[in-house]
C-alpha positions in Angstrom: -26.2 22.0 1.0 -26.6 20.5 4.7 -27.1 16.4 4.9 -28.0 14.7 8.5 -25.3 15.5 11.1 -24.1 12.5 12.9 -23.4 11.6 16.1 -21.7 14.0 18.4 -19.6 14.2 21.4 -22.0 13.4 24.8 -22.0 16.2 27.4 -21.7 14.5 30.9 -25.6 14.5 32.3 -23.6 16.4 35.4 -21.4 18.9 34.2 -18.6 20.1 37.1 -16.7 23.8 37.7 -14.5 24.2 35.0 -10.6 23.6 36.9 -9.2 27.4 37.7 -6.8 28.2 34.0 -4.0 28.9 36.0 -4.2 25.2 37.7 -1.1 23.0 36.2 -1.6 20.4 34.1 -0.3 17.0 35.3 -1.1 14.5 32.8 -2.7 14.9 29.6 -5.2 12.7 27.3 -4.5 12.6 23.9 -7.6 12.5 22.3 -5.2 10.9 18.8 -4.0 8.1 17.6 -0.1 7.6 15.6 2.4 10.5 14.9 0.5 13.4 16.6 -0.2 11.1 19.9 3.8 10.6 20.2 4.9 14.5 19.1 1.9 15.6 22.3 4.4 12.5 24.4 7.2 14.4 23.9 6.7 17.7 24.6 4.9 16.4 27.4 7.9 13.8 28.6 10.3 16.8 28.2 8.3 19.2 30.9 8.1 16.4 33.2 3.6 15.6 32.7 2.2 12.7 32.1 0.4 10.6 29.7 -1.8 8.7 28.5 -2.8 7.2 25.4 -6.1 5.7 23.9 -6.6 3.3 21.1 -8.8 1.2 18.7 -9.1 -2.4 18.3 -7.0 -1.6 15.4 -4.5 0.4 17.6 -3.5 -2.1 20.3 0.1 -3.0 18.7 0.4 0.6 18.1 3.8 2.9 19.1 1.6 5.4 20.5 0.4 2.9 22.7 3.8 1.5 23.9 4.5 5.5 24.5 2.4 6.2 26.8 3.1 6.1 30.8 -1.3 4.7 30.6 -3.4 3.8 28.2 -7.0 3.1 27.8 -9.3 0.8 25.0 -12.0 2.9 22.8 -13.5 -0.7 22.2 -14.2 -0.9 18.3 -12.0 -0.5 14.8 -14.2 2.8 13.0 -13.5 6.1 13.5 -17.2 6.5 14.1 -16.6 3.9 17.3 -13.4 4.7 19.2 -11.8 8.6 18.4 -14.9 10.3 17.4 -16.8 9.1 20.4 -16.2 12.0 22.6 -17.9 10.7 25.6 -15.8 7.6 26.1 -12.9 10.1 25.9 -14.0 11.8 28.5 -14.1 8.9 30.5 -11.0 7.3 29.1 -9.6 10.2 31.1 -11.5 10.0 34.2 -10.4 6.6 34.4 -6.2 7.5 34.2 -6.2 10.7 36.2 -5.6 13.2 33.3 -6.8 16.3 34.3 -6.1 17.7 30.3 -6.8 16.4 26.8 -4.9 17.4 24.0 -7.3 17.1 20.6 -4.2 16.7 18.5 -5.8 17.3 14.4 -8.5 15.2 12.7 -10.8 13.4 14.4 -12.3 16.0 17.3 -10.2 18.5 17.0 -12.4 20.8 16.0 -15.3 19.9 16.9 -17.2 22.5 19.7 -19.7 20.3 21.5 -16.5 17.9 22.8 -14.3 20.7 23.8 -17.4 21.9 25.7 -17.9 18.9 27.3 -13.9 18.2 28.1 -14.3 21.8 30.2 -17.5 20.4 32.2 -15.7 17.2 33.2 -13.3 19.7 35.3 -10.8 19.0 32.9 -8.6 21.3 31.2 -9.2 21.9 26.9 -5.5 22.3 25.6 -7.4 24.3 22.2 -8.9 27.1 21.4 -12.8 28.7 22.9 -15.5 27.1 22.2 -16.5 29.8 20.6 -13.8 30.4 18.3 -14.5 26.7 17.0 -18.1 26.9 16.8 -17.5 29.7 14.5 -15.3 28.7 12.3 -16.0 25.1 12.4 -18.5 26.3 10.1 -16.4 27.5 6.7 -20.3 29.2 5.8 -19.7 30.9 8.7 -16.9 31.9 8.6 -16.2 33.0 5.6 -19.1 35.9 6.8 -16.9 36.7 9.2 -13.8 36.7 7.6 -15.4 40.0 5.1 -17.1 41.8 8.0 -13.5 41.6 9.3 -11.6 43.2 5.8 -10.1 39.9 4.9 -10.2 38.6 1.2 -12.7 35.7 0.6 -13.9 33.8 -2.4 -17.3 33.7 -2.4 -19.5 30.9 -1.6 -21.9 29.2 -4.1 -25.3 27.8 -3.3 -25.1 23.8 -5.3 -28.8 24.8 -6.1 -27.9 28.2 -8.4 -24.9 26.6 -10.1 -24.5 27.3 -13.7 -22.5 26.4 -16.3 -20.4 30.0 -16.1 -19.4 29.0 -12.6 -17.6 26.2 -13.4 -14.9 24.5 -12.1 -16.1 24.4 -8.5 -14.7 23.1 -5.8 -17.5 21.2 -3.2 -16.0 21.0 -0.1 -17.1 19.5 3.9 -17.8 22.7 6.4 -16.5 20.8 9.4 -13.6 19.6 9.8 -9.8 20.3 9.5 -9.0 19.6 6.2 -11.4 19.3 4.3 -12.8 15.6 4.1 -15.3 15.4 1.5 -13.5 17.8 -1.8 -14.3 17.5 -5.1 -13.9 18.8 -7.8 -17.0 19.4 -10.4 -16.4 20.8 -14.0 -19.7 19.2 -15.4 -23.0 20.1 -14.3 -24.7 17.0 -15.0 -22.1 15.1 -12.6 -22.4 18.1 -9.3 -25.7 15.7 -7.2 -23.6 12.6 -6.8 -19.9 14.6 -6.1 -22.1 16.2 -3.4 -23.4 13.0 -2.2 -20.2 12.0 -2.6 -18.5 14.2 -0.5 -21.4 14.3 1.7 -20.4 10.6 2.9 -17.1 11.3 3.1 -17.3 14.3 5.5 -19.8 12.2 7.8 -17.4 9.2 7.8 -14.7 11.3 9.1 -16.5 14.1 11.0 -20.2 13.2 11.9 -21.4 16.4 9.9 -22.3 15.5 6.4 -23.1 19.3 5.6 -21.1 20.7 2.6 -20.9 23.5 0.0 -19.7 24.8 -2.9 -17.8 27.8 -4.0 -15.1 28.8 -7.3 -12.4 26.6 -8.2 -9.2 28.0 -9.3 -7.3 25.2 -11.0 -4.1 27.0 -10.3 -3.0 28.6 -6.9 -0.8 28.7 -4.5 -1.5 27.9 -0.7 0.0 30.1 1.8 -0.9 30.1 5.3 0.4 31.7 8.3 0.4 30.1 11.6 -1.2 32.0 14.8 -0.4 32.1 18.4 -2.7 33.7 21.0 -3.4 34.4 25.0 -5.8 35.2 26.2 -4.1 38.8 27.7 -4.3 40.3 23.9 -1.0 38.8 22.4 -1.5 38.0 18.9 1.3 36.1 17.1 0.9 35.6 13.5 4.6 33.2 13.6 5.6 33.1 9.8 4.2 32.0 7.0 4.4 28.0 5.1 3.4 27.6 1.5 1.9 24.5 1.3 1.3 24.4 -2.8 2.4 20.6 -3.4 -1.1 18.8 -3.7 -2.4 15.8 -4.1 -6.2 15.7 -3.7 -6.0 19.1 -2.5 -3.9 16.9 0.2 -0.7 18.3 1.2 2.6 16.5 0.5 5.1 18.5 0.8 5.4 22.3 2.4 7.8 24.7 3.5 9.0 27.7 5.2 9.2 30.3 4.2 6.9 30.9 1.2 8.5 31.5 -1.6 6.1 33.2 -3.7 5.9 35.4 -0.5 9.6 36.0 -0.2 10.0 37.4 -3.9 7.1 39.0 -3.5 7.4 42.6 -1.7 4.8 43.4 1.2 2.9 40.5 0.9 4.2 39.5 3.8 3.3 42.0 5.7 -0.1 42.6 4.1 -0.7 38.4 4.6 0.2 38.6 8.7 -2.2 41.6 9.0 -5.0 39.5 7.1 -4.1 36.6 9.6 -4.0 39.2 12.5 -7.2 40.2 12.0 -8.4 36.9 11.4 -7.1 35.8 14.2 -8.9 38.7 16.5 -12.5 38.9 15.3 -12.9 35.8 16.9 -11.4 36.3 20.1 -8.5 33.3 19.4 -6.6 31.9 22.2 -3.5 29.0 21.3 -1.9 27.5 18.1 -4.1 27.8 15.1 -4.1 28.5 11.0 -5.3 31.1 8.9 -5.3 29.3 4.9 -4.9 31.5 2.0 -4.9 30.9 -1.1 -3.0 33.4 -3.7 -2.0 34.1 -7.1 1.4 35.0 -8.5 1.1 38.7 -8.4 0.8 38.5 -4.7 -3.3 38.4 -4.1 -4.9 36.1 -1.7 -7.9 34.9 -0.3 -9.5 33.6 2.9 -9.7 29.4 2.6 -10.3 29.0 6.2 -9.2 29.0 9.9 -7.8 25.4 11.5 -8.6 25.7 15.0 -5.6 23.2 16.0 -2.8 22.3 15.7 -1.4 21.7 11.4 0.1 18.4 9.8 3.1 20.5 9.2 4.3 22.7 12.1 7.3 21.2 12.0 8.5 23.8 9.3 7.7 26.5 11.7 9.2 25.1 14.9 12.4 24.6 12.2 12.6 28.3 11.6 11.8 29.2 15.1 13.7 27.2 17.4 9.2 27.2 19.3 7.7 24.0 20.4 4.5 25.1 19.5 2.2 21.8 21.6 5.0 23.5 24.6 2.8 26.7 23.7 0.1 25.3 24.0 0.6 23.8 27.3 1.7 27.2 28.2 -2.3 29.7 26.8 -4.0 26.5 28.0 -3.0 27.0 31.8 -3.5 31.1 31.4 0.3 32.1 31.0 1.3 34.7 28.8 3.4 35.5 25.7 6.2 37.6 24.9 5.3 40.5 23.0 6.3 39.8 20.1 7.7 36.7 18.4 10.8 35.0 17.9 12.6 35.6 14.1 12.6 32.9 11.4 16.0 32.0 10.0 16.9 29.2 7.6 14.3 27.5 5.4 13.1 24.2 6.7 10.8 22.1 3.9 8.6 18.5 5.4 7.4 15.7 3.1 4.2 13.2 4.3 5.5 9.9 3.2 2.5 7.9 2.5 1.6 4.5 2.2 0.5 4.4 -1.3 0.9 4.5 -5.3 0.6 7.6 -6.5 1.5 6.1 -10.6 -2.3 4.2 -9.6 -4.1 7.0 -8.8 -2.5 7.5 -5.0 -4.2 4.7 -4.1 -3.4 3.9 -0.8 -1.3 0.4 0.2 -2.0 -2.1 3.6 -0.3 -4.1 5.6 2.9 -5.1 7.4 6.0 -2.2 7.6 8.7 -5.0 7.9 11.5 -2.8 8.0 12.1 1.4 8.1 14.6 3.7 8.7 14.7 7.4 8.0 18.4 7.7 9.0 20.2 9.3 12.6 17.5 12.3 12.4 15.8 13.4 15.3 12.2 12.3 16.9 10.2 14.9 17.4 12.2 18.0 17.9 14.4 21.0 16.4 17.8 19.8 14.9 21.0 21.1 16.8 22.3 24.8 15.3 24.7 24.5 12.5 27.6 26.6 10.9 26.8 29.9 9.6 26.0 30.1 6.6 23.6 32.6 4.2 20.3 31.6 6.6 22.5 33.5 9.6 24.2 32.3 12.3 23.1 30.1 14.3 20.7 28.8 11.7 19.6 24.9 13.0 20.6 22.2 10.5 19.6 18.8 10.5 17.1 16.7 9.8 13.6 15.5 12.0 11.5 13.1 11.9 7.2 12.3 13.0 6.2 9.3 12.8 3.4 6.9 13.7 5.2 3.7 13.2 8.0 1.8 14.0 9.3 -1.8 11.7 7.1 -4.2 12.0 3.7 -1.8 12.4 0.8 -2.7 10.4 -0.9 -0.3 8.8 -4.5 -0.6 8.7 -7.6 0.4 6.1 -8.9 2.8 9.1 -6.9 5.4 9.1 -5.1 7.9 7.1 -2.1 6.3 5.1 1.1 8.7 6.7 3.5 6.9 7.7 6.1 9.7 9.1 6.7 13.5 7.8 10.8 13.9 7.6 12.2 17.5 7.7 15.1 19.3 6.8 16.3 22.8 7.6 19.2 24.8 6.9 20.4 27.9 6.5 19.4 28.1 2.7 16.4 26.5 0.5 18.0 24.8 -2.0 20.3 23.2 0.5 17.4 22.0 2.7 16.0 20.7 -1.0 18.7 18.4 -1.3 19.4 17.4 2.2 16.1 16.3 2.4 16.5 14.4 -1.2 19.2 12.3 -0.1 17.9 11.3 3.1 14.8 10.4 1.6 16.3 8.2 -1.3 18.4 6.8 1.1 15.6 5.6 3.3 14.8 2.1 4.5 11.1 0.9 3.7 10.3 -2.3 2.9 6.5 -4.0 3.5 4.8 -1.2 1.7 5.4 0.9 -1.2 5.0 4.5 -0.4 5.6 7.7 -2.5 9.3 8.1 -2.2 10.5 8.1 -5.6 8.1 11.2 -6.0 9.0 13.2 -3.3 12.4 12.6 -4.6 11.8 13.4 -7.5 10.0 16.9 -7.1 12.1 17.7 -4.5 15.0 17.6 -7.1 13.0 18.8 -9.9 14.5 22.3 -11.4 10.6 24.0 -10.8 10.8 23.7 -7.4 14.0 24.7 -7.0 13.0 27.8 -8.6 10.2 27.9 -6.4 7.5 27.8 -9.3 5.4 25.5 -7.5 1.5 25.6 -7.0 -1.6 23.3 -6.8 -1.2 22.3 -10.2 2.2 20.9 -10.5 1.8 17.3 -10.6 -0.5 18.3 -13.9 1.7 20.6 -15.4 4.8 18.5 -14.6 3.6 14.8 -15.2 2.8 12.6 -12.6 3.6 10.0 -14.7 7.2 11.3 -14.8 7.2 12.8 -11.2 6.1 9.2 -10.8 8.3 6.4 -12.1 11.1 4.6 -10.2 14.2 5.9 -9.3 15.8 3.4 -10.4 16.1 1.5 -13.9 17.0 0.5 -16.4 21.0 -1.3 -16.3 21.3 -0.5 -13.1 17.7 -1.8 -12.0 19.3 -5.1 -13.4 22.1 -4.0 -11.6 20.6 -4.1 -8.3 18.5 -7.7 -9.1 21.4 -9.2 -10.2 22.6 -7.9 -5.9 19.7 -9.6 -5.1 19.2 -12.8 -6.6 22.4 -13.5 -5.4 22.4 -12.1 -1.7 19.3 -14.8 -2.0 21.4 -17.2 -3.1 23.8 -16.5 -0.5 21.3 -16.8 2.1 20.0 -19.8 1.2 23.6 -21.1 1.1 23.9 -20.0 4.7 20.5 -21.8 5.4 21.7 -24.7 3.9 22.3 -28.0 6.4 24.8 -29.2 4.2 28.4 -27.9 1.8 27.8 -24.2 3.7 31.2 -23.4 3.4 31.0 -23.7 -0.9 29.8 -20.9 -3.4 26.1 -20.1 -3.4 25.4 -21.9 -7.4 29.2 -22.9 -7.8 29.4 -26.1 -11.1 33.0 -27.5 -11.6 31.2 -28.3 -15.4 29.8 -25.6 -17.5 25.8 -26.1 -16.8 23.2 -23.2 -18.2 22.6 -20.2 -15.6 20.6 -19.6 -13.1 17.5 -17.4 -13.1 15.2 -15.6 -11.3 12.6 -13.6 -12.3 11.2 -10.4 -10.1 8.6 -7.6 -10.6 8.8 -4.4 -10.6 5.5 -1.8 -11.3 4.2 -5.4 -12.5 6.8 -5.2 -15.1 8.8 -8.6 -14.9 13.0 -8.8 -14.8 14.8 -11.7 -15.1 18.2 -12.1 -13.9 20.6 -14.9 -15.0 24.0 -15.2 -13.8 26.4 -18.8 -13.7 29.6 -18.0 -10.5 32.0 -20.9 -11.6 36.5 -20.8 -11.9 36.1 -18.1 -13.5 33.8 -15.8 -11.3 30.5 -14.3 -12.1 29.6 -15.0 -15.7 26.6 -12.3 -16.5 25.0 -10.8 -19.8 25.5 -7.3 -17.8 28.8 -6.2 -19.7 32.1 -5.7 -17.2 30.1 -7.3 -14.2 32.6 -8.7 -11.7 30.9 -10.1 -8.2 33.9 -8.2 -5.2 32.5 -10.3 -2.6 28.6 -11.3 -1.2 26.8 -12.2 1.4 22.8 -12.4 2.0 22.7 -8.9 3.4 25.1 -7.0 1.7 26.5 -7.6 -2.8 29.9 -5.9 -3.7 29.5 -5.7 -7.8 32.4 -4.1 -10.2 30.4 -3.3 -13.0 32.6 -1.0 -15.8 35.2 -0.7 -13.2 33.1 1.6 -11.1 32.3 -0.6 -8.0 29.8 -0.7 -5.5 28.0 -1.6 -2.5 24.2 -3.1 -2.0 22.7 -3.5 0.6 19.8 -6.1 0.5 16.5 -7.1 2.4 14.6 -9.9 2.1 10.6 -10.2 3.9 8.9 -13.2 2.5 8.3 -12.6 -1.9 9.1 -8.7 -1.0 13.3 -8.3 -1.6 14.7 -4.3 -0.9 17.9 -3.4 -2.2 19.6 -0.1 -0.9 22.9 1.5 -3.3 24.5 4.3 -4.3 22.3 3.9 -7.4 19.2 4.4 -5.5 16.4 2.4 -3.8 14.9 -0.9 -5.5 11.7 -2.3 -4.1 11.5 -5.8 -5.9 9.1 -8.6 -5.6 10.0 -11.9 -6.5 8.1 -14.1 -9.1 7.3 -17.6 -8.0 8.5 -20.6 -10.0 4.7 -21.7 -10.2 1.4 -20.5 -10.0 -0.8 -21.6 -7.9 -4.3 -22.1 -9.8 -6.7 -21.1 -6.7 -5.0 -17.5 -7.1 -6.6 -17.0 -10.0 -9.6 -15.5 -10.8 -12.2 -15.8 -14.2 -11.7 -13.2 -16.7 -13.6 -9.8 -16.6 -13.0 -10.2 -12.9 -12.7 -6.8 -10.9 -10.5 -7.1 -8.1 -10.6 -4.8 -4.8 -7.0 -2.5 -5.1 -7.2 -2.0 -1.7 -8.8 -4.0 1.9 -12.3 -1.3 2.5 -16.0 -1.8 3.2 -18.3 -1.8 0.2 -20.1 1.4 0.1 -22.4 1.3 -3.1 -22.8 -0.5 -5.6 -23.4 1.6 -9.3 -25.5 -1.3 -11.0 -27.0 -5.0 -11.1 -26.5 -8.1 -11.9 -28.0 -8.7 -16.0 -27.0 -4.8 -16.7 -24.9 -3.1 -19.7 -22.1 -1.7 -18.7 -19.6 0.8 -20.7 -15.8 1.4 -20.8 -15.0 3.5 -17.1 -18.6 3.2 -15.8 -18.9 2.5 -11.9 -19.3 -0.5 -10.4 -18.7 -0.1 -6.6 -17.5 1.9 -4.4 -15.4 1.6 -1.9 -14.3 3.3 2.0 -11.1 2.9 2.5 -8.6 5.0 5.2 -11.2 7.5 5.5 -11.3 8.5 1.3 -13.9 6.5 -1.3 -12.7 4.7 -4.0 -14.6 4.2 -7.1 -14.0 0.8 -9.0 -15.2 1.1 -13.0 -16.1 -1.6 -15.8 -12.4 -2.0 -17.9 -14.3 -2.4 -21.5 -18.4 -2.5 -22.2 -20.3 -5.3 -21.0 -23.2 -6.5 -19.2 -22.2 -7.6 -15.1 -22.6 -11.6 -15.4 -21.4 -11.3 -11.5 -21.9 -9.0 -8.4 -20.1 -10.6 -5.6 -20.6 -8.2 -2.7 -23.1 -6.2 -1.2 -23.8 -2.8 0.6 -21.4 -2.4 4.1 -19.5 -5.6 3.2 -15.5 -5.7 4.5 -13.4 -6.9 2.0 -10.0 -7.7 1.7 -7.6 -7.3 -1.3 -7.8 -8.1 -5.1 -11.4 -9.7 -3.4 -13.5 -10.4 -6.9 -16.0 -7.4 -6.5 -17.8 -8.0 -10.2 -17.6 -9.5 -13.0 -18.4 -7.9 -16.7 -17.9 -10.2 -19.6 -17.9 -9.2 -22.8 -21.5 -8.3 -24.8 -22.8 -10.9 -27.4 -19.8 -13.2 -26.5 -20.7 -17.2 -25.3 -19.0 -17.6 -22.0 -17.3 -20.3 -23.1 -15.5 -18.1 -25.9 -12.1 -18.3 -24.1 -10.7 -15.9 -26.7 -13.3 -13.7 -26.1 -12.8 -14.3 -22.1 -9.0 -14.0 -22.4 -8.8 -10.4 -24.0 -11.4 -9.5 -21.4 -8.9 -10.4 -18.7 -5.9 -8.8 -20.3 -7.6 -5.5 -19.1 -6.8 -4.4 -15.4 -10.0 -2.6 -13.9 -9.3 1.1 -13.4 -9.6 2.5 -10.0 -10.7 6.3 -9.8 -10.4 8.0 -6.6 -12.5 10.4 -4.8 -11.9 14.0 -5.0 -10.5 14.6 -2.0 -8.5 16.3 0.8 -6.9 15.2 4.4 -8.8 13.7 6.2 -7.5 13.4 9.8 -5.1 16.2 9.2 -4.6 19.4 7.1 
């Protein structure tokens, strides 16, 4: 199904002659933001190439802007105003003296018209030929070509002819990497609405609202092959990656090599042959990825070819020693590849650290990331070779971090909420998983809720360690269990006690008088001090006294060894532990050998102005209202969509918490709203507004937020 196409980059009115492809590149503009811009800059610095950043108003303080040799502002906030404006990007390259443009991934990276405009402007395009982008940019056309090339494919379905027998089906965006606007449909009645929603998301992310349908496989293995080709006829299949751990069809954990391929005789050879055939069929040049959906028997079907670098490219780099960005620069300048790619050694696993709440339908988060410390990992590079092991002598071992944020960064609502990619490489898969889980558990993250606990639980899950991963992993093993906090019960209370003691010590240290006195100390018996926190909406109350006999608390056999505002040492049951406490406003992070704990200090007194009317539906995040499903006076049923919000390139549906009548609709289409803003009020049916008992009952129900089926937008 085709919907109107959005604005596309404009070609310069007076095209110039493209540069000599063998001319060395001296200054590269990265037409992207965040982590991928920093990744390209890192290679350019190593190779003595100058760098240019572009940035929206929302990204003015982004680390990628500070790291570039020069930066050019793109006025505006949304992608459509800034990073999707090819004419502005090309003008920025001219103004900053760049002679090449690297598109990164997402945004304009797979936009053939933009690639053509770059070359017409006399700049080197660090990407594949325009014709290859055009063919692969349409998933409809690309599947037909792959079928002709002998690559197995899933048949495309016409939305107008989809029948019950075809269900479930997948609605997919034809343009754009990763397929923002991906929806699973299991009911024919919902198909038109899902197509409309998918088209809106695709238009917002890529400027093209074209979508189509195909048969949906409930379970499967997402396997992809990294390819690299030069203009001299050499085509590499540079190892495979498995990306089966996904949420809403968006990759969360990737690894190389694939456990399925490793244990299936002959599968790697067939995969590589299909990937090379697909690459050759479109006369491809540069880095690309051929994606397949496989079953447990090793049979696979072509999904798409991404004509760019992938988010998960570091796992390939860490198992081959290659710098794929360097190879992109080399091939774009006309360089030739060796006849064969290097062999793969060891195993690498990558996790995507997101600002989101998995337990609440993956709700994205925004705000200030006060502190982030991912340990002593290398940045944007392959860790040094480790000792000989099962992966072979000289296999790399260690941690790598590719991140677009630093301490103090603000995560807004306009772009993808990925904070960082953390990669572990080791001689064996189990060793890489253990190294990565430990690193994630020890990471300092203060200010935003993240998916860190979920990542650690997956990496340590028996099914994951056995290589039993498919696209239904979260459904099979229970998202609620995997997303629960790493620390609970008495261990949580012990961490909260350490937080309370550290906060008290901090207040004492800042007191104008009596700083030398122990915090909370009393000469005579007194009532316990009481500090209340919340963790995932649950109250954790700490009560303690500090007196002549030391710490007195309701935790059995617990003693305070020493403590200050940043560090508290407690002896509990004869086991001594150090708790590091980091406080930012009401947010308190506690790190110890028990695991990380994120606490929110409850205020002693509630501000009446902060309360909302009973039955209010509030915005779960800042965003833009894209659609209203009701009017004032309408009767609604529990779960009925009321308001659609767009935030971080995804649609989020706010639904009615119970049956009732819409008594207030506080927003309009196009309006920007902040988190917790009242969107609408639903009163119970046949109840008077003055019936406080009924109203209070309605207020106890929290509006649910259903996140539309989606895949990564800026990247896949």
